[in-house]
Amino acid sequence: MVPIQYYTALSAILFTIGALGVLTRRNAIIVFMSVELMLNSANLVFVAFARSFQSINGQVFVFFVMAVAAAEVAVGLALIVAIFRSKHNINIDQINNLRG
Amino acid sequence: MFFEEAVSSGPQFFNLVPWIVFFPVIGLLFNIFFGGRILERSRAGEKIVGGVASLAAGLSFLVSVLLAISLNGHPEGMVVPLADWINIGELNIRWAFQVDTLSVTMMLVVSGVGTLIHIYAIGYMHEDVRHNGDPGRFRRFFVFMNLFIAAMMILVSGDNYMMLFVGWEGVGLCSYLLIGFWYEKGKDGIGNALAAKKAMVTNRIGDFGFLLAAFTIFWTFGTFKFHAIFEKAPEVAVANPGALLFITICLLIGVTGKSAQLPLYVWLPDAMAGPTPVSALIHAATMVTAGVYLVARSAEIYVLVPTAQFWVTLVGSVTALFAATIAVGQFDIKKVLAYSTISQLGFMVAAVGMGAFVAGMFHLVTHAFFKALLFLSSGSVIQGLERGHHHVEHDPKLKKQLKGHAHDFDPQDMRNMGGLRERMKITYWVYLIGAIALAGIPPLAGFWSKDEILADASKEFSWAYTLLTLAAIFTAFYMTRQILMVFFGKARTPAAEHAEESPLVVTAPLMILAVLSFFGGLINLPFDGFHQFAHWLEHTLGEYAHPGEFILVVALLSTGLALVSLALGWWLYNPRRYEEFWAIPAARRPDDPLRSYIGPIYEALKNKYWVDELYWAVFLNPYIDLSRFLADVIDWRFWHDWFHDRVIMGGYNLLTRLLAIRIDLGGIDAAANGLAVLTQRVAERLRQVQTGYVRNYALSIFVGVVIILGYLLLR
Amino acid sequence: MLIDWIIFFGLAVVAIASGIGLLLSKNAIYAALNLIANFTAVAIFYLILAAPFIALAQIAVYAGAIMVLFLFVIMLLGAERLGGTSTLRWQRPLAIVLGLILIVETVLVFINRSGAIAPIVEVTADFGSPAAIGESLFSTYLLPFEVISVLLLAAMIGAIVLTRRRDQKA
């Protein structure tokens, strides 16, 4: 059995990759997928610790995260579709209507 | 009559006493609210309005008679409280009616003579308001007259000095209103208004004295009630004689104002500007006698202060002579009577001054009869002349005789009269009776009352007796002169030639008054068993109401002197001689036969000793100059221009400018604006942070995550 | 055991590689496929970590439903590629620097806190079974579970409202 520290390290690497994806990509859909990656890395840590502490709560929490992620994706993709309709583009660098 | 001695028996109607005030008030309210409409709608409107007013006065008289009958059974009288007026701490003034023989005497005179004059005025004012071109004032006249009756009743019925003062001011107000009744007429269109103002202002001086006396009374006695004051007066006379002296002298000042005595008499001759019934009622029969009533009412104080008695007697007797001499030099029929009134008031004041209260009140009553009669008759004469003038003006043939001086025709100038004996018979006879009564020829009323004063004076005040006797001589002289100028000889103007007798409504009251003037002396003949009036007043005045004596020498002397004076008047003004005098061409003719004998003195008499001019020079002009100085220099230039405009306004402007520009704009506004500008600039910078790029926001969150994690590590 | 290590590192390499593939792929479709690979690798980790229910849910919900949705949208919009350059010049270098710092930090955490973590012990067979999770969901986490259902409903309605065409309104 691989010690739990390795899972957390892997999770950290995946999280950083996801974060870099959010920060560097301009395609709104890829940004979204990067967010999913970050959520997934967090889930991995939850499950790892659940195993480590022999507590079912971590796994239940992952279940909730998945549900929320599903909802988020549904709304997020709907938003992207709506934005594409008005802008004919999903480059998030061209969307700055909230500029101060 | 109702003077028999009776001890507390018989009917009594004392509780009716408030109606002596309420009836006239009801009358005047009726005329205020309905009079105008009645005058417009009804042809008999004037009779209704005047009738209601007369009825109000008449009912008041009826109540007075009932009170007199009650007093006959209950001579001690009664105080009838009606309402509380002022109730502050120790000061408790109530409106209560003092019903005693003295006040009821005044009530009878006021309402009795007042009623007759009201009736007379229905006829008189009918023509007066038409001659003067404003029939609408008919109602106002009767409202004022009723108001006067009410005020005079309050004056004579009050049981304390404050209620007396209320009436005192009320009659003063009515006097003012009625003198100025034709306020737009007179010299320069303001003559009557000025006369009214003069009466008002002169009376204020007297009222100031009254008020000082009232304050001192309250200070000394702690009350205004007559009974309480008179009870304490003897103690105070011992403990604090100065206070009593001050009170009595200040009351005397009030008396000189209201009763037209020296030196405040000057308003009364000018008061003749009012309609003649007013002159008769207010300025001869009733209001001006209020001063005499005041002294008689205060008898128990005055007898304690001989100095004050001396001064009252002096003022009265000097005024009596002084005014009698002036009357000799007047040509205006009403002015003669006005000065005569002042003179007769002097008699009364002198009488009450020397303690002859009964004689003073007796003369007050008889004088009210014959002077009201004389004034009303003179009104009849004046209107007779006006009717004649009117007749001449509207007759083309007769109009030529006027020769251009038609417009300034003066119906009151005795030189424009003459021969009226034939044309105005009733007026002539009643006038003659009044004149003889005034002149003091027995057995008319004036003789008895005047003689009682002279008899009383002859005993202790020989100097006053001398002055008053001289005044009596002048009285007989000027009345002779007046009668002869007005009624005898030939008519001197077309107006007099066509003068007409007055209607019955005017002459009927004259006849009643003539009867009263003739027989009025009967109420107090100076013989044992006939001192009814003295006994009547005894119930109020007590020991001070000593019955007058009949001193044969005095009576004979005064009658003799009056007859001599009368003969002298006849000699100077008899019709034949006066016509000769009148025949002299106007350029060389003096204004009066008397001038030929006593030229400069006559000039002084004619000009009333230049007292008015003296007052102008000594008081009024300096006062006006002072007022101008105060108004122009002190008020306008100093206070307004300098202090208000320069100092206050300028300083304030300076201060506000400083506050506005330096403090407000420079400080507060700048701080607020600066804050706003600062916020704006900071915001300009800060808003650039909000790029609107999602990735920027995400980056900042990421930076936060890294920093927080770093912090947790390094902690 | 060696086999454990081999499996772990093998899967870790797959997961990291597919993550970097997601990060670097120009085409959104490739990115999606990379992400599916990543999710699958993570699902196997779940199985190793005694969470069979979560692992299956991961495959079904994430790799299946969600990623299919992604692909649908990409195809629908035809937006798998983007032209032009970024207007945010400093974003990329800064992000890379920050990412490196984050990795260093996590490594430091890994080093500092390694003692605090308990050693791995064996668990019972029914740990993480659907029955166990269901029991927990319907007892301890009943309220959050119900709330999640409402959240999903709201998301559903929101998605419908947002994608509705304006001219279809009437």
Short mmCIF file of N, CA, C and O in Angstrom, two decimals, chain B residues 419-460:
data_model
loop_
_atom_site.label_atom_id
_atom_site.label_comp_id
_atom_site.label_asym_id
_atom_site.label_seq_id
_atom_site.Cartn_x
_atom_site.Cartn_y
_atom_site.Cartn_z
N GLY B 419 -83.17 138.29 15.72
CA GLY B 419 -84.59 138.28 15.40
C GLY B 419 -85.23 136.91 15.38
O GLY B 419 -86.34 136.74 14.88
N LEU B 420 -84.57 135.93 15.89
CA LEU B 420 -85.13 134.58 15.82
C LEU B 420 -86.30 134.41 16.77
O LEU B 420 -87.01 133.42 16.72
N ARG B 421 -86.49 135.39 17.66
CA ARG B 421 -87.60 135.31 18.61
C ARG B 421 -88.93 135.10 17.90
O ARG B 421 -89.76 134.32 18.32
N GLU B 422 -89.08 135.81 16.77
CA GLU B 422 -90.33 135.73 16.04
C GLU B 422 -90.48 134.39 15.32
O GLU B 422 -91.54 133.81 15.27
N ARG B 423 -89.38 133.95 14.72
CA ARG B 423 -89.47 132.79 13.83
C ARG B 423 -89.38 131.47 14.59
O ARG B 423 -89.86 130.45 14.11
N MET B 424 -88.72 131.44 15.74
CA MET B 424 -88.57 130.18 16.48
C MET B 424 -89.05 130.39 17.90
O MET B 424 -88.28 130.49 18.83
N LYS B 425 -90.37 130.40 18.04
CA LYS B 425 -90.94 130.82 19.32
C LYS B 425 -90.63 129.83 20.45
O LYS B 425 -90.20 130.23 21.53
N ILE B 426 -90.84 128.56 20.18
CA ILE B 426 -90.63 127.57 21.24
C ILE B 426 -89.18 127.59 21.67
O ILE B 426 -88.85 127.66 22.86
N THR B 427 -88.31 127.55 20.66
CA THR B 427 -86.89 127.55 20.96
C THR B 427 -86.53 128.78 21.79
O THR B 427 -85.74 128.71 22.74
N TYR B 428 -87.10 129.91 21.39
CA TYR B 428 -86.80 131.14 22.13
C TYR B 428 -87.18 131.02 23.59
O TYR B 428 -86.38 131.31 24.49
N TRP B 429 -88.37 130.52 23.86
CA TRP B 429 -88.83 130.49 25.24
C TRP B 429 -88.01 129.51 26.09
O TRP B 429 -87.62 129.82 27.21
N VAL B 430 -87.75 128.35 25.52
CA VAL B 430 -86.99 127.39 26.33
C VAL B 430 -85.56 127.89 26.51
O VAL B 430 -84.96 127.73 27.57
N TYR B 431 -85.05 128.54 25.50
CA TYR B 431 -83.69 129.08 25.62
C TYR B 431 -83.65 130.12 26.71
O TYR B 431 -82.72 130.19 27.52
N LEU B 432 -84.68 130.94 26.73
CA LEU B 432 -84.73 132.00 27.75
C LEU B 432 -84.76 131.39 29.14
O LEU B 432 -84.05 131.84 30.04
N ILE B 433 -85.56 130.33 29.29
CA ILE B 433 -85.64 129.69 30.62
C ILE B 433 -84.28 129.14 31.01
O ILE B 433 -83.79 129.34 32.13
N GLY B 434 -83.63 128.47 30.04
CA GLY B 434 -82.31 127.93 30.33
C GLY B 434 -81.34 129.03 30.70
O GLY B 434 -80.55 128.90 31.65
N ALA B 435 -81.37 130.12 29.96
CA ALA B 435 -80.43 131.21 30.21
C ALA B 435 -80.67 131.82 31.58
O ALA B 435 -79.71 132.11 32.31
N ILE B 436 -81.92 132.01 31.94
CA ILE B 436 -82.20 132.61 33.25
C ILE B 436 -81.79 131.66 34.36
O ILE B 436 -81.22 132.08 35.38
N ALA B 437 -82.03 130.36 34.12
CA ALA B 437 -81.60 129.39 35.12
C ALA B 437 -80.10 129.45 35.29
O ALA B 437 -79.58 129.44 36.42
N LEU B 438 -79.40 129.54 34.17
CA LEU B 438 -77.94 129.59 34.24
C LEU B 438 -77.47 130.89 34.89
O LEU B 438 -76.54 130.90 35.69
N ALA B 439 -78.15 131.95 34.57
CA ALA B 439 -77.72 133.25 35.10
C ALA B 439 -77.96 133.35 36.61
O ALA B 439 -77.39 134.20 37.28
N GLY B 440 -78.77 132.47 37.14
CA GLY B 440 -78.98 132.46 38.58
C GLY B 440 -80.01 133.46 39.05
O GLY B 440 -79.82 134.14 40.05
N ILE B 441 -81.08 133.55 38.30
CA ILE B 441 -82.17 134.44 38.71
C ILE B 441 -83.23 133.59 39.40
O ILE B 441 -83.64 132.56 38.83
N PRO B 442 -83.65 133.92 40.60
CA PRO B 442 -84.67 133.13 41.25
C PRO B 442 -85.99 133.28 40.50
O PRO B 442 -86.20 134.31 39.85
N PRO B 443 -86.82 132.28 40.57
CA PRO B 443 -86.72 131.06 41.40
C PRO B 443 -86.30 129.85 40.58
O PRO B 443 -86.68 128.75 40.92
N LEU B 444 -85.54 130.08 39.49
CA LEU B 444 -85.22 128.93 38.64
C LEU B 444 -84.14 128.06 39.29
O LEU B 444 -83.46 128.48 40.23
N ALA B 445 -83.96 126.86 38.69
CA ALA B 445 -83.11 125.86 39.33
C ALA B 445 -81.71 126.37 39.59
O ALA B 445 -81.14 126.17 40.65
N GLY B 446 -81.14 127.07 38.57
CA GLY B 446 -79.75 127.50 38.70
C GLY B 446 -79.51 128.39 39.90
O GLY B 446 -78.44 128.33 40.52
N PHE B 447 -80.50 129.18 40.22
CA PHE B 447 -80.33 130.08 41.36
C PHE B 447 -80.09 129.30 42.65
O PHE B 447 -79.17 129.55 43.39
N TRP B 448 -80.91 128.31 42.88
CA TRP B 448 -80.84 127.58 44.15
C TRP B 448 -79.52 126.83 44.29
O TRP B 448 -78.89 126.86 45.33
N SER B 449 -79.14 126.18 43.22
CA SER B 449 -77.93 125.37 43.36
C SER B 449 -76.70 126.27 43.45
O SER B 449 -75.80 126.05 44.26
N LYS B 450 -76.66 127.28 42.61
CA LYS B 450 -75.50 128.17 42.64
C LYS B 450 -75.44 128.92 43.97
O LYS B 450 -74.37 129.08 44.56
N ASP B 451 -76.60 129.31 44.39
CA ASP B 451 -76.64 130.06 45.65
C ASP B 451 -76.17 129.21 46.82
O ASP B 451 -75.52 129.70 47.73
N GLU B 452 -76.46 127.91 46.75
CA GLU B 452 -76.02 127.05 47.84
C GLU B 452 -74.50 126.95 47.86
O GLU B 452 -73.87 126.97 48.92
N ILE B 453 -73.92 126.88 46.66
CA ILE B 453 -72.45 126.86 46.59
C ILE B 453 -71.89 128.16 47.16
O ILE B 453 -70.96 128.16 47.99
N LEU B 454 -72.47 129.30 46.73
CA LEU B 454 -71.96 130.60 47.19
C LEU B 454 -72.12 130.72 48.70
O LEU B 454 -71.22 131.22 49.39
N ALA B 455 -73.25 130.21 49.20
CA ALA B 455 -73.48 130.30 50.65
C ALA B 455 -72.44 129.49 51.41
O ALA B 455 -71.88 129.96 52.41
N ASP B 456 -72.17 128.31 50.89
CA ASP B 456 -71.16 127.48 51.56
C ASP B 456 -69.79 128.14 51.48
O ASP B 456 -69.01 128.10 52.43
N ALA B 457 -69.50 128.72 50.28
CA ALA B 457 -68.19 129.35 50.12
C ALA B 457 -68.04 130.55 51.03
O ALA B 457 -66.95 130.80 51.58
N SER B 458 -69.11 131.29 51.20
CA SER B 458 -69.00 132.55 51.96
C SER B 458 -68.62 132.30 53.41
O SER B 458 -68.08 133.18 54.08
N LYS B 459 -68.85 131.06 53.88
CA LYS B 459 -68.60 130.81 55.30
C LYS B 459 -67.12 130.62 55.59
O LYS B 459 -66.60 131.14 56.55
N GLU B 460 -66.44 129.86 54.74
CA GLU B 460 -65.05 129.54 55.05
C GLU B 460 -64.06 130.00 53.99
O GLU B 460 -62.93 130.33 54.30
#
